[in-house]
Amino acid sequence: MDISPKKELLRFLSEDIQRGDITSALLSNQKIKAKIISRQQGIVAGIRFAKNIFQLKGCTVRIFTKDGSRLKANQTVLQVSGNTKSVLSCERTVLNLVSRMSGIATQTNYLVSQIKKYSKKTNLYSTRKTAPGLRYFDKEAVIIGGGHKHRMALDDMIMIKDNHLLLSNSMEDIIKKARKKHKQVEVEVENQRDAVLAAKYGATIVMLDNFSPVQIKKTIIALQKKKLRNKVKLEASGGINFKNISAYAKTGVDMISVGSITNSVKGLDLSLEVYPQPKK
């Protein structure tokens, strides 16, 4: 995915500042220091982007923790120095981005920990269910939390889903067309029969959509009987959450994808506290 983080950060700032911070303009533009504090425990993510945003406005940043670190409540994340207008004009953009990314990283980290209790080989993947314009940052947060990106965009890998199958001549036909040009081909299926057929026709990844853990285990047995299990990776997807992810990890799938880590984000509670410095 061709993206310039710096351009995106400039866009975020411009979106918030527009023609200027008219409230901060009421203040004397003295030199100040401020710190970002975590109000709750969690995994921090987006620190380098916070630094970049402040630097775009000429501020100096001192970082006290790195991306992926586990924060305690009331822990200082970073300190920023700059003039009043610069620091305050960046405040909300920085907090919004770091809060969102840290929320994603925290959720991801928890789900990964639940998976690894039962299966060392199974990995957690994000989906394309991200906020428009934020995918790069959402996916980075997933990585920081210990998960995997999956596809960043439609041109990354073939993924044949229900509508593709509906509009194609047949599952066999579309898979064989895909395999002529692409090494990796994923096929979404909704039942055991189609899972076996997808593997038989050459899919390299079979997504088991909305399968229960029991259905997944039965599908794995069916693939083993056909000597197809070792030819494909199996991905569990749909309806997987904090409460049931352990049951899915126990099935022996290779991949578990969870859309909620990026489309139902609960941001980490962060705040910026500022304190004026004596004038020289």
Coordinates of C-alpha atoms in Angstrom, one line a residue:
M1 CA 0.0 0.0 0.0
D2 CA 1.6 3.2 -1.2
I3 CA 1.1 5.8 1.5
S4 CA 3.1 8.7 3.0
P5 CA 2.6 8.8 6.8
K6 CA 3.9 12.4 6.9
K7 CA 1.3 13.5 4.3
E8 CA -1.4 11.8 6.2
L9 CA -0.3 13.5 9.5
L10 CA -0.3 16.9 7.8
R11 CA -3.8 16.2 6.5
F12 CA -5.0 15.3 10.0
L13 CA -3.5 18.5 11.4
S14 CA -5.1 20.6 8.6
E15 CA -8.5 18.9 9.2
D16 CA -8.4 20.1 12.8
I17 CA -6.7 23.5 12.6
Q18 CA -8.2 24.7 9.3
R19 CA -7.6 28.5 9.2
G20 CA -6.1 28.6 12.7
D21 CA -6.7 27.9 16.4
I22 CA -8.6 31.0 17.2
T23 CA -8.9 30.2 20.9
S24 CA -5.2 29.7 21.5
A25 CA -4.6 32.9 19.6
L26 CA -6.1 34.7 22.6
L27 CA -3.1 33.6 24.7
S28 CA 0.4 35.0 24.9
N29 CA 2.7 32.8 22.7
Q30 CA 5.1 31.8 25.5
K31 CA 7.3 28.7 25.7
I32 CA 5.6 25.9 27.5
K33 CA 6.0 22.2 28.3
A34 CA 3.3 19.6 28.4
K35 CA 3.1 15.8 29.0
I36 CA 0.8 13.1 27.7
I37 CA -0.4 10.9 30.4
S38 CA -2.2 7.5 30.2
R39 CA -5.3 7.4 32.5
Q40 CA -5.6 3.7 32.3
Q41 CA -3.5 0.5 31.7
G42 CA -3.0 -0.6 28.1
I43 CA -0.5 -1.1 25.2
V44 CA 0.7 2.2 23.8
A45 CA 0.9 2.7 20.0
G46 CA 1.5 5.6 17.7
I47 CA 4.3 7.3 19.7
R48 CA 6.4 8.0 16.6
F49 CA 3.5 9.6 14.9
A50 CA 2.8 11.8 17.9
K51 CA 6.4 13.0 17.8
N52 CA 6.1 13.6 14.0
I53 CA 2.9 15.7 14.5
F54 CA 4.5 17.9 17.2
Q55 CA 7.6 18.3 15.1
L56 CA 5.6 19.5 12.2
K57 CA 4.8 22.5 14.3
G58 CA 8.3 23.1 15.5
C59 CA 8.0 21.4 18.9
T60 CA 10.6 19.3 20.7
V61 CA 9.6 15.9 22.0
R62 CA 11.1 13.7 24.6
I63 CA 9.7 10.1 24.6
F64 CA 9.5 8.1 27.9
T65 CA 8.1 4.8 26.5
K66 CA 8.1 3.0 23.2
D67 CA 5.4 1.6 21.0
G68 CA 4.3 -1.8 22.3
S69 CA 5.0 -1.0 25.9
R70 CA 2.5 -1.8 28.6
L71 CA 1.3 1.4 30.3
K72 CA 0.3 1.8 33.9
A73 CA -2.5 4.3 34.9
N74 CA -1.1 7.8 35.2
Q75 CA 2.1 7.0 33.5
T76 CA 3.8 9.7 31.4
V77 CA 4.2 8.8 27.8
L78 CA 6.0 11.8 26.4
Q79 CA 6.9 15.4 27.0
V80 CA 6.6 18.1 24.4
S81 CA 8.2 21.6 24.5
G82 CA 7.2 24.5 22.2
N83 CA 5.2 27.7 22.0
T84 CA 1.7 27.8 23.3
K85 CA 0.0 27.9 19.9
S86 CA 2.0 25.0 18.4
V87 CA 1.5 22.7 21.3
L88 CA -2.2 23.3 21.7
S89 CA -3.0 23.2 18.0
C90 CA -1.5 19.7 17.9
E91 CA -3.1 18.4 21.1
R92 CA -6.3 16.9 19.8
T93 CA -4.8 15.4 16.7
V94 CA -2.1 13.7 18.7
L95 CA -4.5 12.4 21.4
N96 CA -7.0 11.2 18.9
L97 CA -4.5 9.2 16.9
V98 CA -2.5 7.8 19.8
S99 CA -5.7 7.0 21.8
R100 CA -7.2 5.1 18.8
M101 CA -3.9 3.2 17.9
S102 CA -3.3 2.3 21.6
G103 CA -6.9 1.1 21.9
I104 CA -6.4 -1.2 18.9
A105 CA -3.0 -2.4 20.1
T106 CA -4.5 -3.1 23.6
Q107 CA -7.4 -5.2 22.2
T108 CA -5.1 -7.0 19.8
N109 CA -2.6 -7.8 22.5
Y110 CA -5.3 -9.3 24.7
L111 CA -6.8 -11.5 21.9
V112 CA -3.3 -12.7 20.9
S113 CA -2.6 -13.7 24.5
Q114 CA -5.8 -15.7 24.6
I115 CA -5.0 -17.4 21.4
K116 CA -1.4 -18.3 22.4
K117 CA -2.7 -20.0 25.6
Y118 CA -4.1 -22.8 23.5
S119 CA -2.3 -22.7 20.1
K120 CA 1.2 -21.3 19.4
K121 CA 0.8 -21.8 15.7
T122 CA -2.4 -19.8 15.4
N123 CA -2.1 -16.1 14.6
L124 CA -4.5 -13.2 14.9
Y125 CA -5.2 -11.1 11.7
S126 CA -7.0 -7.8 11.2
T127 CA -9.4 -7.2 8.3
R128 CA -10.2 -4.3 5.9
K129 CA -12.9 -3.1 8.3
T130 CA -11.1 0.1 9.1
A131 CA -12.1 3.7 9.3
P132 CA -11.6 5.3 5.8
G133 CA -8.3 7.1 5.7
L134 CA -7.0 5.5 8.8
R135 CA -6.1 2.0 7.5
Y136 CA -2.4 2.5 7.5
F137 CA -2.4 3.6 11.2
D138 CA -5.0 1.0 12.2
K139 CA -2.9 -1.8 10.7
E140 CA 0.3 -0.5 12.3
A141 CA -1.5 -0.6 15.7
V142 CA -2.4 -4.2 15.1
I143 CA 1.2 -5.1 14.4
I144 CA 2.3 -3.2 17.5
G145 CA -0.2 -5.2 19.5
G146 CA 1.2 -8.5 18.3
G147 CA -1.3 -9.3 15.4
H148 CA -0.9 -9.5 11.6
K149 CA -2.1 -7.2 8.9
H150 CA -3.7 -9.6 6.4
R151 CA -4.6 -7.6 3.2
M152 CA -4.0 -3.9 3.2
A153 CA -5.9 -3.4 0.0
L154 CA -7.7 -5.2 -2.8
D155 CA -4.5 -5.6 -4.8
D156 CA -2.5 -7.4 -2.1
M157 CA -3.9 -10.9 -2.6
I158 CA -6.8 -12.8 -4.3
M159 CA -9.6 -13.3 -1.9
I160 CA -12.7 -14.9 -3.5
K161 CA -15.8 -14.2 -1.4
D162 CA -19.5 -15.0 -1.7
N163 CA -20.3 -12.4 -4.3
H164 CA -17.4 -13.4 -6.5
L165 CA -18.6 -17.0 -6.4
L166 CA -22.1 -15.9 -7.1
L167 CA -21.0 -14.0 -10.2
S168 CA -18.5 -16.6 -11.5
N169 CA -19.1 -19.7 -13.6
S170 CA -18.1 -22.0 -10.8
M171 CA -15.8 -22.2 -7.8
E172 CA -13.5 -24.4 -9.7
D173 CA -13.3 -22.0 -12.7
I174 CA -12.6 -18.9 -10.7
I175 CA -10.0 -20.6 -8.5
K176 CA -8.1 -22.0 -11.5
K177 CA -8.2 -18.6 -13.2
A178 CA -6.7 -17.0 -10.1
R179 CA -4.0 -19.7 -9.7
K180 CA -2.7 -19.1 -13.2
K181 CA -1.5 -15.6 -12.2
H182 CA -1.3 -15.7 -8.4
K183 CA 0.5 -18.0 -5.9
Q184 CA -1.8 -17.1 -3.0
V185 CA -5.5 -17.5 -3.4
E186 CA -8.0 -17.3 -0.5
V187 CA -11.5 -18.6 -0.8
E188 CA -14.4 -17.8 1.6
V189 CA -16.7 -20.7 2.3
E190 CA -19.9 -21.1 4.4
N191 CA -20.0 -24.9 4.8
Q192 CA -17.8 -28.0 5.1
R193 CA -18.5 -29.2 1.6
D194 CA -17.3 -26.0 0.0
A195 CA -14.2 -26.0 2.2
V196 CA -13.2 -29.4 0.9
L197 CA -13.9 -28.3 -2.7
A198 CA -11.9 -25.1 -2.4
A199 CA -8.9 -27.0 -1.1
K200 CA -9.3 -29.6 -3.9
Y201 CA -9.5 -26.9 -6.6
G202 CA -6.3 -25.2 -5.4
A203 CA -7.1 -22.6 -2.8
T204 CA -4.1 -21.9 -0.6
I205 CA -6.2 -20.4 2.2
V206 CA -9.7 -21.3 3.0
M207 CA -11.7 -18.9 5.1
L208 CA -14.3 -20.6 7.3
D209 CA -16.9 -17.9 7.5
N210 CA -19.2 -18.0 10.6
F211 CA -18.3 -21.6 11.4
S212 CA -18.7 -22.6 15.0
P213 CA -15.7 -24.3 16.7
V214 CA -17.5 -27.7 16.4
Q215 CA -18.0 -27.1 12.6
I216 CA -14.4 -26.2 12.2
K217 CA -13.2 -29.4 13.9
K218 CA -15.5 -31.5 11.7
T219 CA -14.2 -29.6 8.6
I220 CA -10.6 -30.3 9.6
I221 CA -11.3 -34.0 9.9
A222 CA -13.0 -34.0 6.5
L223 CA -9.9 -32.3 5.0
Q224 CA -7.6 -34.8 6.7
K225 CA -9.5 -37.7 5.2
K226 CA -9.1 -36.3 1.7
K227 CA -5.4 -35.6 2.5
L228 CA -6.0 -31.9 1.9
R229 CA -5.4 -30.4 5.3
N230 CA -1.7 -29.9 4.8
K231 CA -2.3 -28.2 1.4
V232 CA -4.2 -25.2 2.8
K233 CA -4.2 -22.7 5.6
L234 CA -7.5 -22.4 7.5
E235 CA -8.8 -19.1 8.6
A236 CA -11.7 -18.7 11.1
S237 CA -13.7 -15.5 10.7
G238 CA -17.0 -14.1 11.6
G239 CA -18.6 -13.7 15.1
I240 CA -15.3 -14.1 16.9
N241 CA -14.9 -12.0 20.0
F242 CA -13.3 -11.7 23.4
K243 CA -15.6 -14.3 24.9
N244 CA -15.2 -17.1 22.4
I245 CA -11.8 -16.7 20.8
S246 CA -10.2 -19.3 23.1
A247 CA -12.6 -21.9 21.7
Y248 CA -11.6 -21.0 18.1
A249 CA -7.9 -21.2 19.1
K250 CA -8.4 -24.7 20.3
T251 CA -9.7 -25.9 16.9
G252 CA -6.3 -25.9 15.3
V253 CA -6.9 -23.3 12.6
D254 CA -3.9 -21.4 11.3
M255 CA -5.5 -17.9 11.3
I256 CA -8.2 -16.1 13.2
S257 CA -9.4 -12.8 11.8
V258 CA -11.4 -10.3 13.9
G259 CA -12.9 -7.2 12.4
S260 CA -13.9 -5.6 15.7
I261 CA -10.3 -4.7 16.7
T262 CA -10.3 -2.0 14.0
N263 CA -14.0 -1.3 13.4
S264 CA -15.2 -1.1 17.0
V265 CA -12.3 0.7 18.7
K266 CA -12.4 1.8 22.3
G267 CA -9.6 4.3 22.6
L268 CA -7.1 4.3 25.5
D269 CA -7.8 7.2 27.8
L270 CA -5.0 9.7 27.4
S271 CA -4.7 13.4 28.3
L272 CA -2.3 16.2 27.7
E273 CA -1.3 18.3 30.7
V274 CA 0.5 21.6 30.1
Y275 CA 2.5 23.8 32.5
P276 CA 3.9 27.3 31.6
Q277 CA 7.6 27.9 32.0
P278 CA 8.9 31.2 33.6
K279 CA 9.6 33.9 31.0
K280 CA 13.3 34.7 30.6

